[in-house]
Coordinates of C-alpha atoms in Angstrom, one line a residue:
Chain A
X1 CA 0.0 0.0 0.0
X2 CA 1.0 3.7 -0.4
X3 CA 1.0 5.6 2.9
X4 CA 0.6 9.4 2.7
X5 CA 1.0 11.9 5.5
X6 CA 2.3 15.3 6.5
X7 CA 6.0 15.4 7.4
X8 CA 7.3 18.6 8.9
X9 CA 4.7 20.6 7.0
X10 CA 5.2 18.9 3.6
X11 CA 3.4 16.0 2.0
X12 CA 5.3 12.7 2.2
X13 CA 4.4 9.3 0.9
X14 CA 5.9 5.9 0.1
X15 CA 5.2 2.3 -0.4
X16 CA 4.8 0.0 2.6
X17 CA 4.8 -3.7 1.9
X18 CA 5.6 -5.0 5.5
X19 CA 4.5 -3.8 9.0
X20 CA 7.6 -1.8 9.5
X21 CA 7.8 1.0 12.0
X22 CA 7.5 4.7 11.2
X23 CA 11.1 5.1 12.4
X24 CA 12.4 2.7 9.7
X25 CA 10.2 4.3 7.1
X26 CA 11.4 7.7 8.0
X27 CA 15.1 6.6 7.9
X28 CA 15.2 4.1 5.1
X29 CA 12.6 5.2 2.7
X30 CA 12.3 9.0 3.3
X31 CA 16.1 9.3 4.2
X32 CA 15.0 11.5 7.2
X33 CA 17.7 10.2 9.6
X34 CA 17.4 12.8 12.4
X35 CA 15.3 10.3 14.4
X36 CA 17.7 7.7 15.8
X37 CA 17.3 4.0 15.9
X38 CA 18.6 2.2 19.0
X39 CA 16.4 0.0 21.1
X40 CA 13.4 -0.7 18.8
X41 CA 11.2 -1.2 21.9
X42 CA 10.3 2.2 23.2
X43 CA 12.8 2.2 26.0
X44 CA 15.4 4.8 24.9
X45 CA 13.4 7.7 23.3
X46 CA 16.0 8.5 20.7
X47 CA 13.3 8.0 17.9
X48 CA 10.8 10.4 19.5
X49 CA 8.6 12.2 17.1
X50 CA 5.4 14.3 17.5
X51 CA 2.5 12.4 15.9
X52 CA -0.9 14.3 15.7
X53 CA 0.1 16.6 18.5
X54 CA 1.6 14.2 21.0
X55 CA 5.2 12.9 21.5
X56 CA 5.5 9.1 20.8
X57 CA 8.3 6.6 20.0
X58 CA 8.3 6.2 16.2
X59 CA 9.7 2.7 16.6
X60 CA 6.4 1.7 18.2
X61 CA 4.2 3.3 15.4
X62 CA 3.4 1.2 12.4
X63 CA 4.3 3.2 9.3
X64 CA 1.0 2.0 7.6
X65 CA -1.0 3.5 10.5
X66 CA 0.2 7.1 9.9
X67 CA -2.0 7.5 6.8
X68 CA -3.4 11.0 6.9
X69 CA -1.6 12.0 10.1
X70 CA 0.7 14.8 10.8
X71 CA 4.3 14.0 11.9
X72 CA 7.0 16.3 13.2
X73 CA 10.5 15.1 13.5
X74 CA 13.6 16.9 14.8
X75 CA 14.3 18.0 11.2
X76 CA 11.1 20.1 11.4
X77 CA 11.9 22.2 14.4
X78 CA 14.4 24.7 13.0
X79 CA 13.2 27.5 10.8
X80 CA 15.4 28.6 7.8
X81 CA 18.6 27.8 9.7
X82 CA 17.5 29.4 13.0
X83 CA 17.4 27.0 15.9
X84 CA 14.2 26.6 17.9
X85 CA 14.2 27.8 21.5
X86 CA 14.7 24.3 22.8
X87 CA 17.6 23.6 20.4
X88 CA 19.2 27.0 21.3
X89 CA 18.9 26.3 25.0
X90 CA 20.7 22.9 24.6
X91 CA 23.3 24.5 22.4
X92 CA 24.1 27.3 24.9
X93 CA 24.1 24.9 27.9
X94 CA 26.5 22.5 26.3
X95 CA 23.9 19.9 26.7
X96 CA 25.2 17.7 23.9
X97 CA 27.9 15.0 24.3
X98 CA 27.9 12.2 21.7
X99 CA 24.7 13.6 20.3
X100 CA 22.9 10.3 19.7
X101 CA 20.1 11.0 22.2
X102 CA 19.9 14.7 21.3
X103 CA 17.2 14.6 18.6
X104 CA 14.9 12.6 20.9
X105 CA 15.5 14.9 23.8
X106 CA 14.9 18.0 21.6
X107 CA 11.6 16.5 20.4
X108 CA 10.4 15.5 23.9
X109 CA 11.3 18.9 25.4
X110 CA 9.6 20.6 22.4
X111 CA 6.4 18.7 23.4
X112 CA 6.9 19.7 27.0
X113 CA 7.3 23.4 26.3
X114 CA 4.5 23.5 23.8
X115 CA 2.0 22.9 26.6
X116 CA 4.0 24.2 29.7
X117 CA 6.2 27.3 29.1
X118 CA 7.7 27.3 32.6
X119 CA 8.0 23.7 33.8
X120 CA 9.6 23.0 37.2
X121 CA 12.7 20.8 37.4
X122 CA 10.5 17.9 38.4
X123 CA 8.3 18.4 35.4
X124 CA 11.3 18.6 33.2
X125 CA 12.7 15.4 34.6
X126 CA 9.4 13.6 34.2
X127 CA 8.9 14.8 30.7
X128 CA 12.4 13.4 29.8
X129 CA 11.9 10.1 31.8
X130 CA 11.6 8.2 28.5
X131 CA 14.8 9.6 27.0
X132 CA 18.0 7.8 27.9
X133 CA 21.4 9.7 27.5
X134 CA 24.1 6.9 27.7
X135 CA 26.8 9.6 28.2
X136 CA 24.8 10.3 31.4
X137 CA 24.9 14.0 30.5
X138 CA 21.6 14.7 32.2
X139 CA 22.9 17.6 34.4
X140 CA 23.6 19.9 31.4
X141 CA 20.3 18.8 29.7
X142 CA 18.1 19.6 32.8
X143 CA 20.0 22.9 33.3
X144 CA 19.4 23.9 29.7
X145 CA 15.7 23.5 30.2
X146 CA 15.6 25.1 33.6
X147 CA 17.2 28.2 32.0
X148 CA 14.6 28.1 29.2
X149 CA 11.8 27.8 31.7
X150 CA 13.2 30.7 33.8
X151 CA 13.3 32.9 30.7
X152 CA 9.5 32.6 30.2
X153 CA 8.5 33.5 33.7
Chain B
X1 CA 0.1 -6.2 3.2
X2 CA -3.5 -5.3 3.7
X3 CA -4.2 -2.4 6.2
X4 CA -7.6 -1.0 7.3
X5 CA -8.1 2.4 9.0
X6 CA -11.8 2.3 9.9
X7 CA -13.5 5.2 11.6
X8 CA -16.6 3.1 12.7
X9 CA -16.8 0.2 15.0
X10 CA -18.8 -2.0 12.6
X11 CA -16.1 -1.6 10.0
X12 CA -13.3 -2.4 12.6
X13 CA -15.3 -5.5 13.8
X14 CA -15.6 -6.8 10.2
X15 CA -11.9 -6.5 9.7
X16 CA -11.2 -8.3 12.9
X17 CA -13.6 -11.1 12.0
X18 CA -11.9 -11.4 8.7
X19 CA -8.6 -12.1 10.5
X20 CA -6.9 -8.7 10.7
X21 CA -4.5 -8.2 13.6
X22 CA -5.8 -5.3 15.9
X23 CA -3.4 -2.4 16.3
X24 CA -4.1 0.1 19.0
X25 CA -1.2 2.1 20.5
X26 CA 1.4 -0.3 19.1
X27 CA 3.5 -0.4 22.2
X28 CA 3.3 -4.2 22.6
X29 CA 2.6 -5.3 18.9
X30 CA 5.4 -3.2 17.3
X31 CA 8.0 -4.7 19.8
X32 CA 6.9 -8.2 18.7
X33 CA 7.2 -7.1 15.1
X34 CA 10.5 -5.3 15.5
X35 CA 12.1 -8.3 17.1
X36 CA 10.8 -10.7 14.5
X37 CA 8.2 -12.5 16.7
X38 CA 5.2 -11.4 14.7
X39 CA 4.8 -10.5 11.0
X40 CA 1.1 -9.7 10.5
X41 CA 0.1 -9.2 6.8
X42 CA -3.4 -8.1 7.6
X43 CA -3.8 -5.2 10.1
X44 CA -6.6 -3.0 11.4
X45 CA -5.6 0.3 12.9
X46 CA -8.0 1.1 15.7
X47 CA -7.0 4.7 16.7
X48 CA -9.5 6.4 14.4
X49 CA -12.5 4.5 15.8
X50 CA -14.5 7.1 17.7
X51 CA -16.4 4.6 19.9
X52 CA -13.2 3.0 21.1
X53 CA -11.9 6.4 22.2
X54 CA -15.1 7.4 24.0
X55 CA -15.3 7.4 27.8
X56 CA -18.6 7.7 29.5
X57 CA -18.6 7.6 33.3
X58 CA -17.9 4.0 34.3
X59 CA -17.4 2.7 30.7
X60 CA -13.9 3.3 29.5
X61 CA -13.4 2.8 25.7
X62 CA -10.6 0.3 24.9
X63 CA -8.7 3.0 23.0
X64 CA -8.4 5.4 25.9
X65 CA -4.7 6.1 26.5
X66 CA -2.8 6.1 29.7
X67 CA -2.3 9.8 29.4
X68 CA -6.1 10.4 29.5
X69 CA -6.4 8.0 32.5
X70 CA -3.6 9.7 34.2
X71 CA -5.5 13.0 33.8
X72 CA -9.1 12.0 34.8
X73 CA -9.3 8.3 35.9
X74 CA -10.4 7.0 39.2
X75 CA -7.8 7.5 41.9
X76 CA -5.9 4.2 41.9
X77 CA -6.3 3.7 38.2
X78 CA -4.8 7.1 37.6
X79 CA -2.0 6.3 39.9
X80 CA -1.3 3.2 37.9
X81 CA -1.4 5.1 34.6
X82 CA 1.2 7.5 35.9
X83 CA 3.6 4.6 36.3
X84 CA 3.2 3.2 32.7
X85 CA 6.4 3.6 30.8
X86 CA 7.2 7.1 29.8
X87 CA 5.2 10.1 28.4
X88 CA 5.8 8.6 24.9
X89 CA 4.4 5.3 26.0
X90 CA 1.5 6.9 27.9
X91 CA 0.6 8.9 24.8
X92 CA 0.3 5.8 22.7
X93 CA -0.6 2.8 24.9
X94 CA -4.2 2.1 25.7
X95 CA -6.1 0.4 28.5
X96 CA -7.6 -2.0 25.9
X97 CA -4.2 -3.0 24.7
X98 CA -3.1 -3.6 28.4
X99 CA -6.0 -6.0 28.8
X100 CA -5.5 -7.6 25.4
X101 CA -1.8 -8.3 26.0
X102 CA -2.7 -9.7 29.5
X103 CA 0.9 -9.6 30.8
X104 CA 1.1 -10.6 34.4
X105 CA 2.8 -7.3 34.9
X106 CA 0.1 -5.1 33.2
X107 CA 0.0 -2.0 35.3
X108 CA -3.8 -1.5 34.8
X109 CA -4.8 -5.0 35.7
X110 CA -4.7 -5.0 39.5
X111 CA -7.2 -2.1 39.5
X112 CA -9.6 -4.0 37.3
X113 CA -9.3 -7.0 39.6
X114 CA -9.8 -4.9 42.7
X115 CA -13.0 -3.4 41.6
X116 CA -14.4 -6.4 39.8
X117 CA -14.3 -4.8 36.3
X118 CA -15.8 -6.5 33.2
X119 CA -14.3 -6.6 29.7
X120 CA -16.8 -5.8 26.9
X121 CA -16.1 -8.1 23.9
X122 CA -17.9 -7.5 20.6
X123 CA -18.0 -9.5 17.4
X124 CA -20.1 -8.7 14.3
X125 CA -22.9 -10.9 15.7
X126 CA -22.5 -10.8 19.5
X127 CA -21.7 -8.7 22.6
X128 CA -20.7 -10.1 25.9
X129 CA -19.3 -8.9 29.1
X130 CA -16.7 -11.1 30.9
X131 CA -15.7 -10.5 34.5
X132 CA -11.9 -9.9 34.8
X133 CA -11.5 -13.3 36.5
X134 CA -13.1 -15.1 33.6
X135 CA -11.3 -13.1 31.0
X136 CA -7.6 -13.5 32.1
X137 CA -6.9 -17.3 31.9
X138 CA -3.1 -17.5 31.9
X139 CA 0.2 -15.7 31.1
X140 CA -0.7 -13.5 28.0
X141 CA -3.8 -15.7 27.5
X142 CA -7.4 -14.5 27.6
X143 CA -10.9 -15.9 26.9
X144 CA -11.4 -13.5 23.9
X145 CA -12.5 -15.4 20.8
X146 CA -10.5 -14.6 17.6
X147 CA -13.4 -12.8 16.0
X148 CA -14.0 -10.6 19.1
X149 CA -12.6 -7.1 19.7
X150 CA -12.2 -5.6 23.2
X151 CA -14.4 -2.6 22.9
X152 CA -14.5 -1.2 26.5
X153 CA -13.8 -1.8 30.2
X154 CA -16.8 -1.6 32.4
X155 CA -16.2 -0.4 36.0
X156 CA -18.9 -0.6 38.6
X157 CA -21.1 2.4 38.8
X158 CA -19.9 3.2 42.3
X159 CA -16.3 2.7 43.3
X160 CA -14.9 2.2 46.8
X161 CA -14.3 5.5 48.6
X162 CA -10.6 4.8 49.4
X163 CA -8.2 3.3 46.8
X164 CA -4.4 3.1 46.4
X165 CA -2.0 1.7 43.8
X166 CA 1.6 0.9 44.4
X167 CA 4.3 -0.8 42.3
X168 CA 7.7 -2.1 43.2
X169 CA 10.4 -1.9 40.6
X170 CA 14.1 -1.1 40.1
X171 CA 13.6 2.6 39.2
X172 CA 10.8 5.2 39.1
X173 CA 10.2 5.5 35.3
X174 CA 10.2 3.1 32.5
X175 CA 10.0 0.1 34.8
X176 CA 8.1 -3.2 34.5
X177 CA 6.6 -4.1 37.8
X178 CA 8.2 -6.6 40.1
X179 CA 5.0 -6.5 42.1
X180 CA 1.9 -4.2 41.4
X181 CA -0.9 -3.8 43.9
X182 CA -4.3 -2.1 44.4
X183 CA -6.0 -1.9 47.7
X184 CA -9.5 -0.5 48.1
X185 CA -11.5 0.1 51.2
X186 CA -15.2 1.2 51.3
X187 CA -17.0 3.1 54.0
X188 CA -18.4 -0.1 55.5
X189 CA -14.9 -1.5 55.8
X190 CA -15.2 -3.9 52.8
X191 CA -11.6 -4.2 51.6
X192 CA -10.2 -5.7 48.4
X193 CA -6.6 -6.3 47.5
X194 CA -5.5 -7.2 44.0
X195 CA -1.9 -8.0 42.9
X196 CA 0.0 -8.2 39.6
X197 CA 3.3 -9.8 38.6
X198 CA 2.9 -12.5 41.4
X199 CA 0.8 -15.1 39.4
X200 CA 0.0 -16.0 35.8
X201 CA -2.9 -13.6 35.9
X202 CA -3.8 -10.7 38.2
X203 CA -5.2 -12.2 41.4
X204 CA -7.1 -11.2 44.5
X205 CA -6.0 -12.1 48.1
X206 CA -9.4 -13.2 49.3
X207 CA -8.3 -14.6 52.8
X208 CA -6.6 -11.3 53.6
X209 CA -9.7 -9.3 52.3
X210 CA -12.0 -11.3 54.5
X211 CA -9.9 -11.0 57.6
X212 CA -9.3 -7.2 57.4
X213 CA -12.9 -6.4 56.2
X214 CA -14.1 -7.6 59.6
X215 CA -11.8 -5.2 61.4
X216 CA -13.5 -1.8 61.8
X217 CA -10.3 -0.1 63.2
X218 CA -7.4 -2.5 62.4
X219 CA -4.8 -2.8 65.1
X220 CA -1.0 -3.1 64.3
X221 CA -1.2 -6.8 64.7
X222 CA -4.2 -7.0 62.4
X223 CA -2.3 -5.1 59.7
X224 CA 0.7 -7.5 60.0
X225 CA -1.7 -10.5 59.9
X226 CA -3.1 -9.0 56.6
X227 CA 0.4 -8.7 55.3
X228 CA 1.2 -12.3 56.2
X229 CA -2.0 -13.6 54.5
X230 CA -1.2 -11.6 51.3
X231 CA 2.3 -13.0 51.1
X232 CA 0.9 -16.5 51.6
X233 CA -1.7 -16.2 48.9
X234 CA 0.5 -15.0 46.0
X235 CA 2.0 -17.4 43.6
X236 CA 5.2 -15.7 42.2
X237 CA 8.0 -17.2 40.2
X238 CA 11.8 -16.5 40.0
X239 CA 12.8 -14.9 36.8
X240 CA 15.2 -12.3 35.4
X241 CA 13.4 -9.5 37.2
X242 CA 13.2 -10.9 40.8
X243 CA 13.0 -14.0 42.9
X244 CA 9.9 -15.8 44.2
X245 CA 11.0 -15.0 47.8
X246 CA 11.4 -11.3 47.2
X247 CA 8.1 -10.9 45.3
X248 CA 6.3 -12.8 48.1
X249 CA 7.8 -10.6 50.7
X250 CA 7.2 -7.4 48.7
X251 CA 3.6 -8.2 47.9
X252 CA 2.7 -8.4 51.6
X253 CA 4.6 -5.3 52.6
X254 CA 3.3 -3.3 49.6
X255 CA -0.4 -4.4 50.3
X256 CA 0.0 -3.5 54.0
X257 CA 1.3 0.0 53.2
X258 CA -1.5 0.6 50.7
X259 CA -4.1 -0.5 53.2
X260 CA -2.5 2.0 55.8
X261 CA -2.8 4.7 53.1
X262 CA -6.5 3.8 52.7
X263 CA -7.1 4.0 56.4
X264 CA -5.6 7.4 56.9

């Protein structure tokens, strides 16, 4: 079957012959490799995308089931070369080590700030509970978003 | 591969009866597929079916996500919802999927057992309501017929006034329960205690319930007798997550602490 959906504001479509995940479809068929593939079981959060307004693990979404949906990946967050507020906050706080978890963290934090502009530290930690940083660089990541939360108050 | 995206329940039921694999939040099915344990070639996506997403009082549509239950569910079910996976998992995973998978560790299942919930099963030609204890028959095994779809979870109209959920695991977030437990206590003292991850299905500890329901103001020794009876009644195994001995001990301690929370 052909699956068609909105990807980062543009129409996207492709042929799906097997029950592959949205993550594999994005990376292998559409060559959108910002979302990372690691655990394939929703444990690590590195594949996080926003599907119809909520953050989900794209490895747990069947590509064939996004027909007609709206998907935002990390590639859709910057605007003409300008980083989003969440991306800029991580950049300034040095909240990136190896970078593998970064796209998922950026997407999860974008979801958080889209409905809570000044989250508490606890709320930041809970929003990122499904995103693992194997460099264990959580300190700088949390500080980046504490700073961003403070700017909006 | 054949995939359906029905928006109406009758269309979804026809697809299921024709052999399509139901896909709700995907948090269980996609793991099976990603690891090569399942390869469905006929799938029905359920997330667009309005009736499955509806929630009217005591009838919770099977497609209601953990996020929605966390926001507005009954006390102990909302507490359980909050411990399901991560925000990403709670946005996708559904109560119907939890019931369908029927894992002994399903976070929503002890609540359903504690309040005697029923599972509404519908096929193109029939509707039936199975009490939780008739529905869950073994590890990941249910009494659902192949042509039936889990459409809703029916809770009693009136729920016990005090309810508490607790879960023991190795960390706070993203953890599969070593022991899960719900204790309820009503104004007349009637107490229920249901546990997960300590038997092939969710179970009730009836002897402990009977003993503590008769105590209007339980003494310290009554509380510890309650704990002992719960520990005696569970049937845990040793696996990669814990040992039989630890689960047995933790089940009793957790149940007693939740009872104390209900008594406050």
